[in-house]
CSV table of C-alpha atoms in Angstrom, one decimal:
chain,number,residue,atom,x,y,z
A,1,UNK,CA,9.1,28.7,16.7
A,2,UNK,CA,7.5,32.0,15.6
A,3,UNK,CA,6.1,32.4,12.0
A,4,UNK,CA,5.1,35.6,10.3
A,5,UNK,CA,1.8,35.1,8.3
A,6,UNK,CA,0.7,37.3,5.4
A,7,UNK,CA,-1.0,37.2,2.1
A,8,UNK,CA,1.6,37.2,-0.6
A,9,UNK,CA,-1.0,38.5,-3.0
A,10,UNK,CA,-0.9,41.8,-1.0
A,11,UNK,CA,2.6,42.1,-2.2
A,12,UNK,CA,6.0,43.0,-0.8
A,13,UNK,CA,8.1,46.0,-1.7
A,14,UNK,CA,11.8,45.5,-2.2
A,15,UNK,CA,14.1,48.2,-0.7
A,16,UNK,CA,17.7,47.1,-1.0
A,17,UNK,CA,19.9,44.0,-0.8
A,18,UNK,CA,23.5,42.8,-0.8
A,19,UNK,CA,26.0,40.2,0.1
A,20,UNK,CA,28.3,40.9,3.0
A,21,UNK,CA,31.8,39.6,2.7
A,22,UNK,CA,34.1,40.5,5.6
A,23,UNK,CA,37.5,38.9,6.1
A,24,UNK,CA,38.2,40.8,9.3
A,25,UNK,CA,36.3,41.5,12.5
A,26,UNK,CA,32.7,42.5,11.9
A,27,UNK,CA,30.2,44.1,14.3
A,28,UNK,CA,26.7,44.7,13.1
A,29,UNK,CA,25.5,48.4,13.3
A,30,UNK,CA,23.5,49.3,16.4
A,31,UNK,CA,20.3,50.7,14.9
A,32,UNK,CA,16.5,50.7,14.8
A,33,UNK,CA,15.0,50.7,11.2
A,34,UNK,CA,11.5,50.7,9.8
A,35,UNK,CA,11.9,47.8,7.3
A,36,UNK,CA,11.9,44.0,7.6
A,37,UNK,CA,15.3,42.4,7.1
A,38,UNK,CA,15.9,38.9,5.9
A,39,UNK,CA,19.3,37.4,6.5
A,40,UNK,CA,20.8,34.1,5.1
A,41,UNK,CA,24.1,32.8,6.3
A,42,UNK,CA,26.8,31.8,3.9
A,43,UNK,CA,30.0,31.5,6.0
A,44,UNK,CA,30.7,31.4,9.7
A,45,UNK,CA,28.4,33.0,12.3
A,46,UNK,CA,26.8,36.4,12.7
A,47,UNK,CA,26.0,37.1,16.4
A,48,UNK,CA,23.1,39.5,16.3
A,49,UNK,CA,20.5,40.7,18.8
A,50,UNK,CA,16.9,42.0,18.2
A,51,UNK,CA,16.1,44.0,21.3
A,52,UNK,CA,17.1,41.4,24.0
A,53,UNK,CA,16.8,38.3,21.8
A,54,UNK,CA,20.0,36.8,20.7
A,55,UNK,CA,20.5,34.8,17.4
A,56,UNK,CA,23.5,33.0,16.0
A,57,UNK,CA,23.1,33.2,12.2
A,58,UNK,CA,25.2,30.2,11.0
A,59,UNK,CA,25.8,28.9,7.5
A,60,UNK,CA,22.5,28.0,5.7
A,61,UNK,CA,20.4,29.6,8.4
A,62,UNK,CA,17.8,32.3,7.8
A,63,UNK,CA,16.6,35.0,10.2
A,64,UNK,CA,13.8,37.6,9.8
A,65,UNK,CA,14.2,40.8,11.7
A,66,UNK,CA,11.2,43.1,12.1
A,67,UNK,CA,10.8,46.8,12.0
A,68,UNK,CA,11.2,49.2,15.0
A,69,UNK,CA,13.4,46.9,17.1
A,70,UNK,CA,17.0,47.5,18.0
A,71,UNK,CA,19.5,45.5,16.0
A,72,UNK,CA,23.1,45.0,17.2
A,73,UNK,CA,25.9,42.5,17.6
A,74,UNK,CA,26.3,40.8,20.9
A,75,UNK,CA,29.8,39.7,20.0
A,76,UNK,CA,32.1,40.2,17.0
A,77,UNK,CA,32.2,37.9,14.0
A,78,UNK,CA,35.2,36.9,11.8
A,79,UNK,CA,35.6,35.9,8.2
A,80,UNK,CA,31.9,36.4,7.7
A,81,UNK,CA,29.6,36.2,4.7
A,82,UNK,CA,25.8,36.4,4.4
A,83,UNK,CA,23.0,37.6,2.1
A,84,UNK,CA,20.7,40.4,3.3
A,85,UNK,CA,17.6,42.2,2.0
A,86,UNK,CA,15.5,45.0,3.4
A,87,UNK,CA,11.8,45.1,2.4
A,88,UNK,CA,8.3,46.1,3.4
A,89,UNK,CA,5.1,44.1,3.5
A,90,UNK,CA,2.3,46.0,1.9
A,91,UNK,CA,-0.4,44.8,4.4
A,92,UNK,CA,-0.9,43.4,7.9
A,93,UNK,CA,1.4,40.7,9.2
A,94,UNK,CA,0.3,38.2,11.9
A,95,UNK,CA,2.6,36.5,14.3
A,96,UNK,CA,1.7,32.9,14.9
A,97,UNK,CA,3.1,29.9,16.7
A,98,UNK,CA,4.4,26.8,14.9
A,99,UNK,CA,1.3,24.6,15.6
A,100,UNK,CA,-1.0,27.1,14.0
A,101,UNK,CA,1.4,27.5,11.0
A,102,UNK,CA,1.4,23.8,10.5
A,103,UNK,CA,-2.4,23.7,10.7
A,104,UNK,CA,-2.7,26.5,8.1
A,105,UNK,CA,-0.3,24.7,5.9
A,106,UNK,CA,-2.3,21.5,5.9
A,107,UNK,CA,-5.5,23.4,5.2
A,108,UNK,CA,-3.8,25.0,2.2
A,109,UNK,CA,-2.4,21.6,1.0
A,110,UNK,CA,-5.9,20.0,1.3
A,111,UNK,CA,-7.7,22.9,-0.5
A,112,UNK,CA,-9.6,23.9,2.6
A,113,UNK,CA,-8.6,27.6,2.4
A,114,UNK,CA,-9.9,29.6,-0.5
A,115,UNK,CA,-6.8,31.7,-0.5
A,116,UNK,CA,-4.5,28.7,-0.4
A,117,UNK,CA,-2.1,30.0,-2.9
A,118,UNK,CA,-1.8,33.4,-1.3
A,119,UNK,CA,-0.5,32.8,2.2
A,120,UNK,CA,3.2,32.7,3.2
A,121,UNK,CA,4.4,31.5,6.6
A,122,UNK,CA,7.9,32.8,7.1
A,123,UNK,CA,9.9,31.3,10.0
A,124,UNK,CA,11.6,33.7,12.4
A,125,UNK,CA,14.8,31.7,12.6
A,126,UNK,CA,15.4,28.5,10.5
A,127,UNK,CA,18.1,26.2,9.5
A,128,UNK,CA,17.3,25.6,5.8
A,129,UNK,CA,17.4,21.9,4.6
A,130,UNK,CA,17.9,22.9,1.0
A,131,UNK,CA,20.2,25.9,1.1
A,132,UNK,CA,21.3,25.7,-2.5
A,133,UNK,CA,17.9,26.7,-3.7
A,134,UNK,CA,18.0,29.8,-1.5
A,135,UNK,CA,21.5,30.7,-2.6
A,136,UNK,CA,20.4,30.7,-6.2
A,137,UNK,CA,17.4,32.8,-5.4
A,138,UNK,CA,19.4,35.4,-3.4
A,139,UNK,CA,22.0,35.5,-6.2
A,140,UNK,CA,19.1,36.1,-8.7
A,141,UNK,CA,17.7,38.9,-6.5
A,142,UNK,CA,21.0,40.7,-6.4
A,143,UNK,CA,21.5,40.3,-10.2
A,144,UNK,CA,18.0,41.7,-11.0
A,145,UNK,CA,17.9,44.4,-8.3
A,146,UNK,CA,21.3,45.8,-9.5
A,147,UNK,CA,20.7,45.1,-13.2
A,148,UNK,CA,19.2,48.5,-14.1
A,149,UNK,CA,15.9,46.9,-15.2
A,150,UNK,CA,13.2,49.3,-16.5
A,151,UNK,CA,10.9,48.2,-13.6
A,152,UNK,CA,11.5,47.6,-10.0
A,153,UNK,CA,8.8,45.0,-9.9
A,154,UNK,CA,11.3,42.3,-10.9
A,155,UNK,CA,13.0,42.7,-7.5
A,156,UNK,CA,9.6,42.3,-5.8
A,157,UNK,CA,9.0,39.1,-7.6
A,158,UNK,CA,12.4,37.7,-6.8
A,159,UNK,CA,11.9,38.6,-3.1
A,160,UNK,CA,8.5,37.0,-3.1
A,161,UNK,CA,10.0,33.8,-4.5
A,162,UNK,CA,12.5,33.7,-1.7
A,163,UNK,CA,9.7,34.1,0.9
A,164,UNK,CA,7.7,31.3,-0.7
A,165,UNK,CA,10.7,29.0,-0.8
A,166,UNK,CA,11.4,29.7,2.9
A,167,UNK,CA,7.7,28.9,3.6
A,168,UNK,CA,7.9,25.6,1.7
A,169,UNK,CA,11.2,24.4,3.3
A,170,UNK,CA,10.0,25.3,6.8
A,171,UNK,CA,6.7,23.6,6.4
A,172,UNK,CA,8.2,20.5,4.8
A,173,UNK,CA,10.6,20.3,7.8
A,174,UNK,CA,8.1,20.8,10.5
A,175,UNK,CA,5.5,18.4,9.0
A,176,UNK,CA,8.1,15.8,8.0
A,177,UNK,CA,6.9,13.2,10.5
A,178,UNK,CA,3.4,13.4,9.3
A,179,UNK,CA,4.5,13.5,5.7
A,180,UNK,CA,6.7,10.4,6.2
A,181,UNK,CA,3.8,8.6,7.8
A,182,UNK,CA,1.5,9.5,4.9
A,183,UNK,CA,4.2,8.4,2.4
A,184,UNK,CA,4.4,5.0,4.2
A,185,UNK,CA,0.7,4.6,4.1
A,186,UNK,CA,0.7,5.6,0.4
A,187,UNK,CA,3.1,2.8,-0.4
A,188,UNK,CA,0.9,0.4,1.5
A,189,UNK,CA,-2.2,1.6,-0.4
A,190,UNK,CA,-0.4,1.1,-3.8
A,191,UNK,CA,0.5,-2.5,-2.7
A,192,UNK,CA,-3.0,-3.1,-1.5
A,193,UNK,CA,-4.5,-2.0,-4.8
A,194,UNK,CA,-2.2,-4.2,-6.8
A,195,UNK,CA,-2.9,-7.2,-4.6
A,196,UNK,CA,-6.6,-6.7,-5.0
A,197,UNK,CA,-6.6,-5.8,-8.7
A,198,UNK,CA,-8.9,-8.7,-9.4
A,199,UNK,CA,-11.6,-7.2,-7.2
A,200,UNK,CA,-14.1,-4.4,-7.9
A,201,UNK,CA,-12.1,-1.8,-5.8
A,202,UNK,CA,-13.8,1.6,-5.1
A,203,UNK,CA,-12.4,4.8,-3.7
A,204,UNK,CA,-14.6,4.5,-0.7
A,205,UNK,CA,-13.3,1.0,0.0
A,206,UNK,CA,-9.6,2.2,-0.1
A,207,UNK,CA,-10.5,5.2,2.1
A,208,UNK,CA,-12.3,3.0,4.7
A,209,UNK,CA,-9.5,0.4,4.7
A,210,UNK,CA,-6.8,3.0,5.5
A,211,UNK,CA,-9.0,5.4,7.5
A,212,UNK,CA,-8.6,8.4,5.2
A,213,UNK,CA,-11.0,10.9,3.8
A,214,UNK,CA,-11.9,9.9,0.1
A,215,UNK,CA,-11.3,13.4,-1.2
A,216,UNK,CA,-7.9,13.7,0.6
A,217,UNK,CA,-6.8,10.3,-0.9
A,218,UNK,CA,-7.8,11.4,-4.4
A,219,UNK,CA,-5.7,14.6,-4.0
A,220,UNK,CA,-2.8,12.6,-2.5
A,221,UNK,CA,-2.7,10.2,-5.4
A,222,UNK,CA,-3.0,13.1,-7.9
A,223,UNK,CA,0.0,14.7,-6.3
A,224,UNK,CA,2.1,11.6,-6.2
A,225,UNK,CA,1.1,9.9,-9.4
A,226,UNK,CA,-0.6,12.4,-11.6
A,227,UNK,CA,-3.8,10.4,-11.4
A,228,UNK,CA,-6.8,10.6,-9.0
A,229,UNK,CA,-7.3,7.5,-6.9
A,230,UNK,CA,-10.1,6.2,-9.2
A,231,UNK,CA,-7.9,6.7,-12.3
A,232,UNK,CA,-5.0,5.1,-10.6
A,233,UNK,CA,-7.1,2.0,-9.7
A,234,UNK,CA,-8.3,1.8,-13.3
A,235,UNK,CA,-4.7,2.3,-14.7
A,236,UNK,CA,-3.5,-0.5,-12.5
A,237,UNK,CA,-6.3,-2.8,-13.8
A,238,UNK,CA,-5.5,-1.8,-17.4
A,239,UNK,CA,-1.8,-2.7,-16.8
A,240,UNK,CA,-2.8,-6.1,-15.6
A,241,UNK,CA,-5.3,-6.5,-18.4
A,242,UNK,CA,-2.5,-5.9,-21.0
A,243,UNK,CA,-0.5,-8.8,-19.4
A,244,UNK,CA,-3.5,-11.1,-19.5
A,245,UNK,CA,-4.3,-10.2,-23.1
A,246,UNK,CA,-0.8,-11.1,-24.3
A,247,UNK,CA,0.0,-14.1,-22.1
A,248,UNK,CA,-3.4,-15.9,-22.0
A,249,UNK,CA,-6.1,-16.9,-24.4
A,250,UNK,CA,-8.9,-15.7,-22.2
A,251,UNK,CA,-11.7,-13.8,-23.9
A,252,UNK,CA,-12.1,-10.1,-23.4
A,253,UNK,CA,-15.1,-10.7,-21.1
A,254,UNK,CA,-13.1,-13.2,-19.0
A,255,UNK,CA,-10.2,-10.7,-18.7
A,256,UNK,CA,-12.7,-8.1,-17.6
A,257,UNK,CA,-14.3,-10.3,-15.0
A,258,UNK,CA,-10.8,-11.4,-13.8
A,259,UNK,CA,-10.1,-7.8,-13.0
A,260,UNK,CA,-13.3,-7.1,-11.0
A,261,UNK,CA,-15.3,-5.5,-13.9
A,262,UNK,CA,-18.9,-6.7,-13.7
A,263,UNK,CA,-19.7,-4.9,-17.0
A,264,UNK,CA,-17.4,-5.8,-19.9
A,265,UNK,CA,-18.6,-2.8,-21.8
A,266,UNK,CA,-17.3,-0.5,-19.1
A,267,UNK,CA,-14.0,-2.4,-19.2
A,268,UNK,CA,-13.8,-1.7,-22.9
A,269,UNK,CA,-14.4,2.0,-22.2
A,270,UNK,CA,-11.8,2.2,-19.5
A,271,UNK,CA,-9.2,0.2,-21.5
A,272,UNK,CA,-9.6,2.5,-24.6
A,273,UNK,CA,-9.4,5.6,-22.4
A,274,UNK,CA,-5.9,4.6,-21.3
A,275,UNK,CA,-4.6,2.8,-24.3
A,276,UNK,CA,-6.4,4.6,-27.1
A,277,UNK,CA,-7.3,1.2,-28.6
A,278,UNK,CA,-9.6,-1.6,-27.8
A,279,UNK,CA,-8.4,-4.8,-25.9
A,280,UNK,CA,-8.8,-6.7,-29.2
A,281,UNK,CA,-6.7,-4.2,-31.1
A,282,UNK,CA,-4.1,-4.4,-28.4
A,283,UNK,CA,-4.0,-8.2,-28.4
A,284,UNK,CA,-3.7,-8.3,-32.2
A,285,UNK,CA,-0.9,-5.7,-32.2
A,286,UNK,CA,1.2,-8.0,-30.0
A,287,UNK,CA,0.2,-11.4,-31.2
A,288,UNK,CA,3.7,-12.1,-32.4
A,289,UNK,CA,5.4,-11.2,-29.1
A,290,UNK,CA,7.9,-13.9,-28.0
A,291,UNK,CA,7.5,-14.7,-24.3
A,292,UNK,CA,10.2,-16.6,-22.4
A,293,UNK,CA,11.4,-17.0,-18.9
A,294,UNK,CA,15.2,-17.6,-19.6
């Protein structure tokens, strides 16, 4: 699979766009143009060549055609519909293979690249797993580009959003196995933290146990839970502390030690950070709680 890599911050320039609807026989014009052309299939199949390379643009499939190559049909289509958009990249575009694209994507996700938010990786030919998103974006592009807006930049922004969405869907697809493995390990890590909530768990210990980089794990937990790994550990301990405060007569110090805190003053600080009250205030607020098991 070929990907086209560029910095989205360098910008794209929208040229023209439309939605082809043809109920009869359709043959794509035989031509060579100087712009990029993005196609997205809606109904049936467009049979199109780029020089000698043949592509069958089916429903929910995207295809990026590049400048200065001959475009033509290699057989007619029938009852056809697809979105199309001509545009220009405002700076250099690199052609890279799938493995390199995936590597760049992971570096962006892990904050290794300084320009992590700037790069797009557009697949040459791709069956989109979430076509409804792209249909909405293409519909918006047509609406804005033909809406007589006071500035043409709105079309550039809409087009950029389409290219970013294509990047996201392609990278999610081609990294799905790794993502699934990471998701599985994430569930294991959450279960492990809960099972060891009575111990003084550290970020380094979790990272060593599951063979991950500590910074990577913190970013992973932040992405999936909204909390860094350390904050997630403390939040889990606070949740357990709330249960012990209500259901037992243990002292605050005993609850702290039962949850792996060697310093009860630090436990008080952590608890108040999450609950905006002290453990004693929390216990007093729920002293009338009725607890039953039937």
